[in-house]
Coordinates of C-alpha atoms in Angstrom, one line a residue:
M1 CA -65.7 19.6 59.4
D2 CA -62.5 19.4 61.5
A3 CA -63.8 16.2 63.0
L4 CA -64.4 14.6 59.6
L5 CA -60.9 15.6 58.4
T6 CA -59.4 14.1 61.6
E7 CA -61.3 10.9 61.2
A8 CA -60.3 10.6 57.5
L9 CA -56.6 11.0 58.4
N10 CA -57.0 8.4 61.1
V11 CA -58.4 6.0 58.6
L12 CA -55.6 6.7 56.2
R13 CA -53.0 6.1 58.9
R14 CA -54.6 2.8 59.9
T15 CA -54.6 1.5 56.3
G16 CA -51.2 2.9 55.4
L17 CA -52.6 5.0 52.6
D18 CA -51.3 8.2 54.1
A19 CA -47.7 6.9 53.8
L20 CA -48.4 5.9 50.1
L21 CA -49.8 9.4 49.4
I22 CA -46.8 11.0 51.0
L23 CA -44.4 8.9 48.9
A24 CA -46.5 9.7 45.8
G25 CA -46.3 13.4 46.6
A26 CA -42.6 13.1 47.0
A27 CA -42.3 11.5 43.6
V28 CA -44.4 14.3 42.0
L29 CA -42.3 16.9 43.8
G30 CA -39.2 15.3 42.3
L31 CA -40.7 15.5 38.8
L32 CA -41.6 19.1 39.4
V33 CA -38.1 20.0 40.7
Y34 CA -36.5 18.2 37.7
G35 CA -38.7 20.0 35.3
A36 CA -37.9 23.4 36.7
V37 CA -34.1 22.7 36.9
H38 CA -34.1 21.3 33.3
R39 CA -36.0 24.3 31.9
G40 CA -33.6 26.7 33.7
L41 CA -30.6 24.9 32.3
R42 CA -32.1 24.8 28.8
A43 CA -32.7 28.6 29.0
L44 CA -29.1 29.3 30.1
T45 CA -27.5 27.1 27.4
R46 CA -29.9 27.8 24.5
G47 CA -27.5 30.1 22.7
L48 CA -24.4 28.1 23.5
E49 CA -25.0 24.7 21.9
G50 CA -23.1 25.8 18.8
T51 CA -20.0 26.8 20.7
L52 CA -20.3 24.3 23.6
P53 CA -21.9 21.1 22.0
L54 CA -21.2 19.0 25.1
R55 CA -23.7 21.0 27.2
G56 CA -26.5 20.6 24.8
A57 CA -25.7 16.9 24.3
L58 CA -25.7 16.3 28.1
L59 CA -29.1 18.0 28.5
R60 CA -30.6 15.9 25.7
R61 CA -29.0 12.6 26.7
T62 CA -29.6 12.8 30.5
R63 CA -33.2 13.9 30.3
G64 CA -34.5 10.3 30.7
P65 CA -32.3 9.1 33.5
L66 CA -32.6 12.3 35.5
R67 CA -36.4 12.2 35.1
M68 CA -36.2 8.8 36.8
L69 CA -33.6 9.6 39.4
A70 CA -35.3 12.8 40.7
P71 CA -38.5 11.1 41.9
V72 CA -36.6 8.1 43.3
A73 CA -34.3 10.4 45.3
C74 CA -37.3 12.4 46.7
V75 CA -39.1 9.2 47.6
Y76 CA -36.0 7.8 49.3
L77 CA -35.6 11.0 51.4
A78 CA -39.3 10.9 52.4
L79 CA -39.3 7.2 53.3
P80 CA -37.8 7.5 56.9
A81 CA -40.8 9.7 57.9
V82 CA -43.4 7.1 56.9
R83 CA -41.3 3.9 57.5
A84 CA -43.3 3.0 60.7
S85 CA -46.5 2.8 58.6
F86 CA -45.2 -0.2 56.7
S87 CA -44.6 -3.8 57.8
D88 CA -41.1 -5.3 57.8
T89 CA -41.8 -7.0 54.5
A90 CA -43.1 -3.9 52.8
Q91 CA -40.1 -1.9 54.1
A92 CA -37.7 -4.5 52.6
V93 CA -39.5 -4.4 49.3
L94 CA -39.4 -0.6 49.2
D95 CA -35.8 -0.4 50.2
N96 CA -34.7 -3.0 47.6
G97 CA -36.9 -1.5 44.9
L98 CA -35.7 2.1 45.5
Q99 CA -32.1 0.9 45.6
G100 CA -32.5 -1.0 42.4
L101 CA -34.1 1.9 40.6
F102 CA -31.4 4.2 41.9
V103 CA -28.6 1.9 40.6
V104 CA -30.3 1.5 37.3
G105 CA -30.8 5.3 37.0
V106 CA -27.2 6.0 37.9
A107 CA -26.0 3.5 35.3
W108 CA -28.4 4.9 32.7
A109 CA -27.1 8.4 33.5
L110 CA -23.5 7.4 33.1
I111 CA -24.2 5.7 29.8
A112 CA -26.0 8.9 28.7
V113 CA -23.0 10.9 29.6
L114 CA -20.8 8.6 27.5
Y115 CA -23.1 9.0 24.5
A116 CA -23.1 12.8 25.0
V117 CA -19.4 12.9 25.0
E118 CA -19.3 10.8 21.8
E119 CA -21.8 13.1 20.2
A120 CA -19.9 16.2 21.1
V121 CA -16.7 14.7 19.8
S122 CA -18.4 13.8 16.5
E123 CA -19.6 17.4 16.2
R124 CA -16.2 18.8 17.0
Y125 CA -14.2 16.5 14.7
T126 CA -15.9 15.9 11.4
T127 CA -14.7 13.4 8.8
D128 CA -16.3 15.0 5.8
V129 CA -13.2 17.1 5.1
P130 CA -10.1 16.1 3.0
D131 CA -7.6 16.2 5.8
N132 CA -9.5 14.1 8.4
L133 CA -6.8 11.8 9.8
E134 CA -6.8 13.3 13.3
A135 CA -10.6 13.4 13.4
R136 CA -10.8 9.7 12.4
K137 CA -8.3 8.8 15.1
I138 CA -10.2 10.6 17.9
I139 CA -13.7 9.3 16.7
T140 CA -12.5 5.7 16.6
Q141 CA -11.0 5.9 20.1
T142 CA -14.1 7.5 21.4
R143 CA -16.5 5.0 20.0
I144 CA -14.6 1.9 21.1
L145 CA -13.9 3.3 24.6
R146 CA -17.6 4.3 24.9
R147 CA -18.7 0.8 24.1
I148 CA -16.2 -0.8 26.5
A149 CA -17.2 1.6 29.3
A150 CA -21.0 1.1 28.7
T151 CA -20.6 -2.7 28.7
A152 CA -18.7 -2.5 32.0
I153 CA -21.3 -0.1 33.5
V154 CA -24.2 -2.4 32.6
A155 CA -22.4 -5.5 34.0
I156 CA -21.6 -3.7 37.3
A157 CA -25.1 -2.3 37.7
G158 CA -26.7 -5.6 36.9
G159 CA -24.5 -7.3 39.5
I160 CA -25.3 -4.8 42.2
V161 CA -29.0 -5.1 41.5
L162 CA -29.0 -8.9 41.7
M163 CA -26.8 -9.0 44.8
Q164 CA -29.6 -7.1 46.7
Y165 CA -31.9 -10.1 46.4
D166 CA -30.9 -13.1 48.5
P167 CA -32.8 -15.8 46.4
L168 CA -30.9 -14.8 43.3
R169 CA -27.6 -14.6 45.1
E170 CA -28.1 -18.0 46.7
L171 CA -29.3 -19.5 43.4
G172 CA -26.1 -18.3 41.6
T173 CA -23.9 -19.5 44.4
G174 CA -25.7 -22.9 44.5
I175 CA -25.3 -23.4 40.7
L176 CA -21.6 -22.6 40.8
A177 CA -21.0 -24.7 43.9
S178 CA -22.9 -27.8 42.8
A179 CA -21.7 -27.9 39.2
G180 CA -18.1 -26.9 38.9
I181 CA -18.2 -27.9 35.2
V182 CA -20.5 -25.0 34.6
G183 CA -17.8 -22.6 35.6
I184 CA -15.4 -24.4 33.2
V185 CA -17.9 -24.2 30.3
V186 CA -18.7 -20.5 31.0
G187 CA -15.0 -19.8 31.2
V188 CA -14.3 -21.5 27.8
A189 CA -17.3 -19.8 26.3
A190 CA -16.3 -16.4 27.6
Q191 CA -12.7 -16.8 26.4
R192 CA -13.6 -15.7 22.9
T193 CA -15.6 -12.7 24.2
L194 CA -12.8 -11.6 26.5
G195 CA -10.4 -12.0 23.6
D196 CA -12.6 -9.8 21.4
L197 CA -12.8 -7.2 24.2
I198 CA -9.0 -7.1 24.6
A199 CA -8.7 -6.9 20.8
G200 CA -11.1 -3.9 20.8
I201 CA -9.0 -2.2 23.5
Q202 CA -5.9 -2.9 21.5
I203 CA -7.4 -1.5 18.3
A204 CA -8.5 1.6 20.2
L205 CA -5.0 2.2 21.5
T206 CA -2.8 1.2 18.5
Q207 CA -5.4 2.0 15.8
P208 CA -4.4 -0.2 12.9
I209 CA -7.8 0.8 11.5
R210 CA -10.0 3.8 12.1
V211 CA -13.5 4.9 11.1
E212 CA -13.6 5.8 7.4
D213 CA -10.2 4.2 6.7
V214 CA -9.9 2.9 3.1
V215 CA -8.9 -0.8 3.2
I216 CA -8.5 -3.8 1.0
V217 CA -9.7 -6.8 3.0
E218 CA -10.8 -10.2 1.8
G219 CA -10.0 -9.1 -1.7
E220 CA -12.6 -6.2 -1.5
F221 CA -12.1 -2.4 -1.6
G222 CA -14.1 -0.5 1.0
W223 CA -14.2 1.9 3.9
I224 CA -14.3 1.1 7.7
E225 CA -17.9 2.0 8.5
E226 CA -18.3 0.8 12.1
I227 CA -16.0 -0.7 14.8
T228 CA -17.7 -2.5 17.7
L229 CA -16.3 -4.6 20.6
T230 CA -16.7 -7.8 18.6
Y231 CA -16.9 -7.0 14.9
V232 CA -16.0 -4.5 12.2
V233 CA -18.3 -3.4 9.3
V234 CA -16.6 -2.6 6.0
R235 CA -18.6 -0.7 3.5
V236 CA -17.7 -1.9 0.0
W237 CA -17.7 0.4 -3.0
D238 CA -20.9 -1.2 -4.4
R239 CA -22.7 -0.6 -1.1
R240 CA -22.4 -4.1 0.2
R241 CA -21.2 -4.6 3.8
I242 CA -18.6 -7.1 5.0
V243 CA -18.8 -8.0 8.7
L244 CA -15.6 -9.3 10.1
P245 CA -14.6 -10.3 13.7
I246 CA -12.5 -7.6 15.2
T247 CA -9.7 -10.1 15.8
H248 CA -9.4 -10.4 12.0
F249 CA -7.6 -7.1 11.9
L250 CA -5.0 -8.2 14.5
E251 CA -4.5 -11.7 13.1
Q252 CA -4.8 -11.4 9.3
P253 CA -2.9 -9.1 6.9
F254 CA -4.9 -6.4 5.2
Q255 CA -4.2 -3.2 3.2
N256 CA -4.9 0.2 4.8
W257 CA -4.7 2.9 2.2
T258 CA -5.2 5.8 4.7
R259 CA -3.0 4.7 7.6
T260 CA -0.9 7.8 7.7
S261 CA -2.4 10.0 5.0
A262 CA -5.2 9.9 2.5
D263 CA -3.2 10.8 -0.7
L264 CA -2.3 7.9 -2.9
I265 CA -0.4 7.1 -6.1
G266 CA -2.2 5.1 -8.8
T267 CA -1.0 3.2 -11.9
V268 CA -2.4 2.6 -15.4
F269 CA -0.9 -0.1 -17.5
L270 CA -0.9 0.0 -21.3
Y271 CA 0.3 -2.8 -23.6
L272 CA 1.4 -1.4 -26.9
D273 CA 3.4 -2.2 -30.0
Y274 CA 7.2 -1.7 -30.1
T275 CA 6.6 1.3 -32.5
V276 CA 4.9 3.4 -29.8
P277 CA 6.5 6.9 -29.3
V278 CA 7.1 6.8 -25.5
E279 CA 8.3 10.4 -25.2
E280 CA 5.3 11.7 -27.0
L281 CA 3.0 9.7 -24.8
R282 CA 4.9 11.0 -21.7
E283 CA 4.2 14.6 -22.8
E284 CA 0.5 13.7 -23.5
L285 CA 0.2 12.2 -20.0
Q286 CA 1.5 15.4 -18.5
R287 CA -1.1 17.5 -20.4
I288 CA -3.9 15.1 -19.3
V289 CA -3.1 15.2 -15.6
E290 CA -2.5 19.0 -15.6
A291 CA -5.9 19.5 -17.2
S292 CA -7.7 17.1 -14.8
A293 CA -9.5 18.3 -11.7
H294 CA -8.6 15.0 -9.9
W295 CA -4.8 15.4 -9.9
D296 CA -3.3 16.8 -6.7
G297 CA -0.3 18.3 -8.5
D298 CA 2.3 15.9 -6.9
V299 CA 3.3 12.8 -8.9
V300 CA 3.0 12.0 -12.6
G301 CA 5.2 9.8 -14.8
L302 CA 5.4 7.3 -17.6
Q303 CA 7.8 4.4 -17.7
M304 CA 8.4 1.3 -19.9
T305 CA 8.3 -1.5 -17.3
D306 CA 8.4 -4.6 -19.5
A307 CA 8.9 -5.9 -23.0
S308 CA 7.5 -9.2 -24.3
E309 CA 7.9 -10.9 -27.6
R310 CA 4.8 -9.0 -28.9
T311 CA 4.3 -5.8 -26.9
V312 CA 5.9 -3.4 -24.5
T313 CA 4.3 -2.4 -21.1
L314 CA 4.0 1.2 -20.2
R315 CA 3.1 2.2 -16.7
A316 CA 1.5 5.7 -16.1
T317 CA 1.6 6.9 -12.5
A318 CA -0.3 9.8 -11.0
S319 CA -1.4 10.9 -7.5
A320 CA -4.6 12.1 -6.0
K321 CA -5.9 13.4 -2.6
D322 CA -7.8 10.2 -1.7
A323 CA -8.9 6.8 -3.0
S324 CA -12.1 7.8 -4.7
T325 CA -10.5 10.7 -6.5
L326 CA -7.6 8.5 -7.6
W327 CA -10.0 5.9 -9.1
S328 CA -11.6 8.7 -11.2
L329 CA -8.1 10.0 -12.2
R330 CA -6.9 6.5 -13.3
C331 CA -10.0 6.0 -15.4
E332 CA -9.6 9.4 -17.0
I333 CA -5.9 8.8 -17.8
R334 CA -6.6 5.3 -19.3
E335 CA -9.5 6.6 -21.4
R336 CA -7.7 9.7 -22.8
L337 CA -4.4 7.9 -23.5
V338 CA -6.1 5.1 -25.4
A339 CA -8.1 7.7 -27.4
Y340 CA -4.9 9.6 -28.2
I341 CA -3.0 6.5 -29.4
R342 CA -6.0 5.3 -31.5
E343 CA -6.2 8.8 -33.1
H344 CA -2.6 9.7 -33.6
H345 CA -0.7 6.4 -33.6
P346 CA -3.0 3.6 -34.5
D347 CA 0.0 1.5 -35.6
A348 CA 1.2 1.5 -32.0
L349 CA -1.8 -0.6 -30.9
P350 CA -1.0 -4.3 -30.3
A351 CA -0.8 -6.2 -33.5
L352 CA -0.2 -9.8 -34.5
R353 CA 2.4 -10.0 -37.3
T354 CA 2.5 -12.9 -39.7
R355 CA 5.3 -13.4 -42.2
L356 CA 4.6 -15.3 -45.4
D357 CA 7.6 -16.4 -47.4
G358 CA 7.2 -17.4 -51.1
P359 CA 8.9 -20.4 -52.7
G360 CA 12.7 -20.1 -53.2
E361 CA 14.4 -19.9 -56.6
G362 CA 14.2 -23.2 -58.5
E363 CA 11.3 -24.4 -56.3
R364 CA 7.8 -24.8 -57.2
P365 CA 4.8 -24.7 -54.9
A366 CA 3.6 -28.1 -53.7
R367 CA 0.3 -29.2 -55.3
G368 CA -2.2 -31.7 -54.0
G369 CA -1.8 -35.1 -55.6
D370 CA 1.9 -34.7 -56.5
A371 CA 3.9 -37.8 -55.6

């Protein structure tokens, strides 16, 4: 029995299968170690995810990259013991493959950490509360910086992996050396991308817009739904989406209704006859807004802002906590004021007056056929 086992091991050594089995065992050992460590960490943090959301997010997000890195690390540690069993070519393939997998795994893990941080920040700072200005600032910065960092990590990792292979490195060098025009074309093509990247960094730092800001852009009313490195998505009130290049918000004027606070003052214009009782309407407006659930208790007023040859213009102003509430308040004021005027002062509604003068004394009406 011992002889057979010895003979089998000799055959495996001659064919190199023993080295492959050792490396496979190292990979399996890495998976087992990862599984045990991950289960232990999950057990330790099971009751802390509510108070420490970053820990739970890290465990969820890094599960994939760590499941890849643990076997690669164990195989890399076991490789020196069986290196002599492989040819020079096989050794080079193994070295390059393991290094490439390790770089990809590390890049994947770093990106997972970035997503975990963004997830924890989103849980910590919610935007579904009335006073969410600080939360929107932090979430906007986190999302843009996460995208910038992830792009840089992918670019660096891809460059490191390609630099390990001489044919690819020589091919790139040969193309750039033999065709200088390619570098010019690539530079011109990348200028716009670099400009968008710089614009994204500038928006993250200066924050002319933030996620869930209320804006008027391209003549449309909507909310900032998403900010990427190259474009911004605006959610319009009727559920349409407007996609704009990120540089638009640095180069073109736009309205931001929640730049410093969400509360707003709205106006309602009424065009009425000169006989309208302005003071009575002012008192009625006060009663309307005080009874409304949309008013924030701050601003209310009624003023005559214009007078034409036929009507006067009354402007009612009132404030609300945000744009959506203000829209409802304006509609309520307009509807109830018009109903009040129609019911109590119908003569104050706009009217077209016509004056008919009869014939003067000693005159007679003109008749058809008179010479």
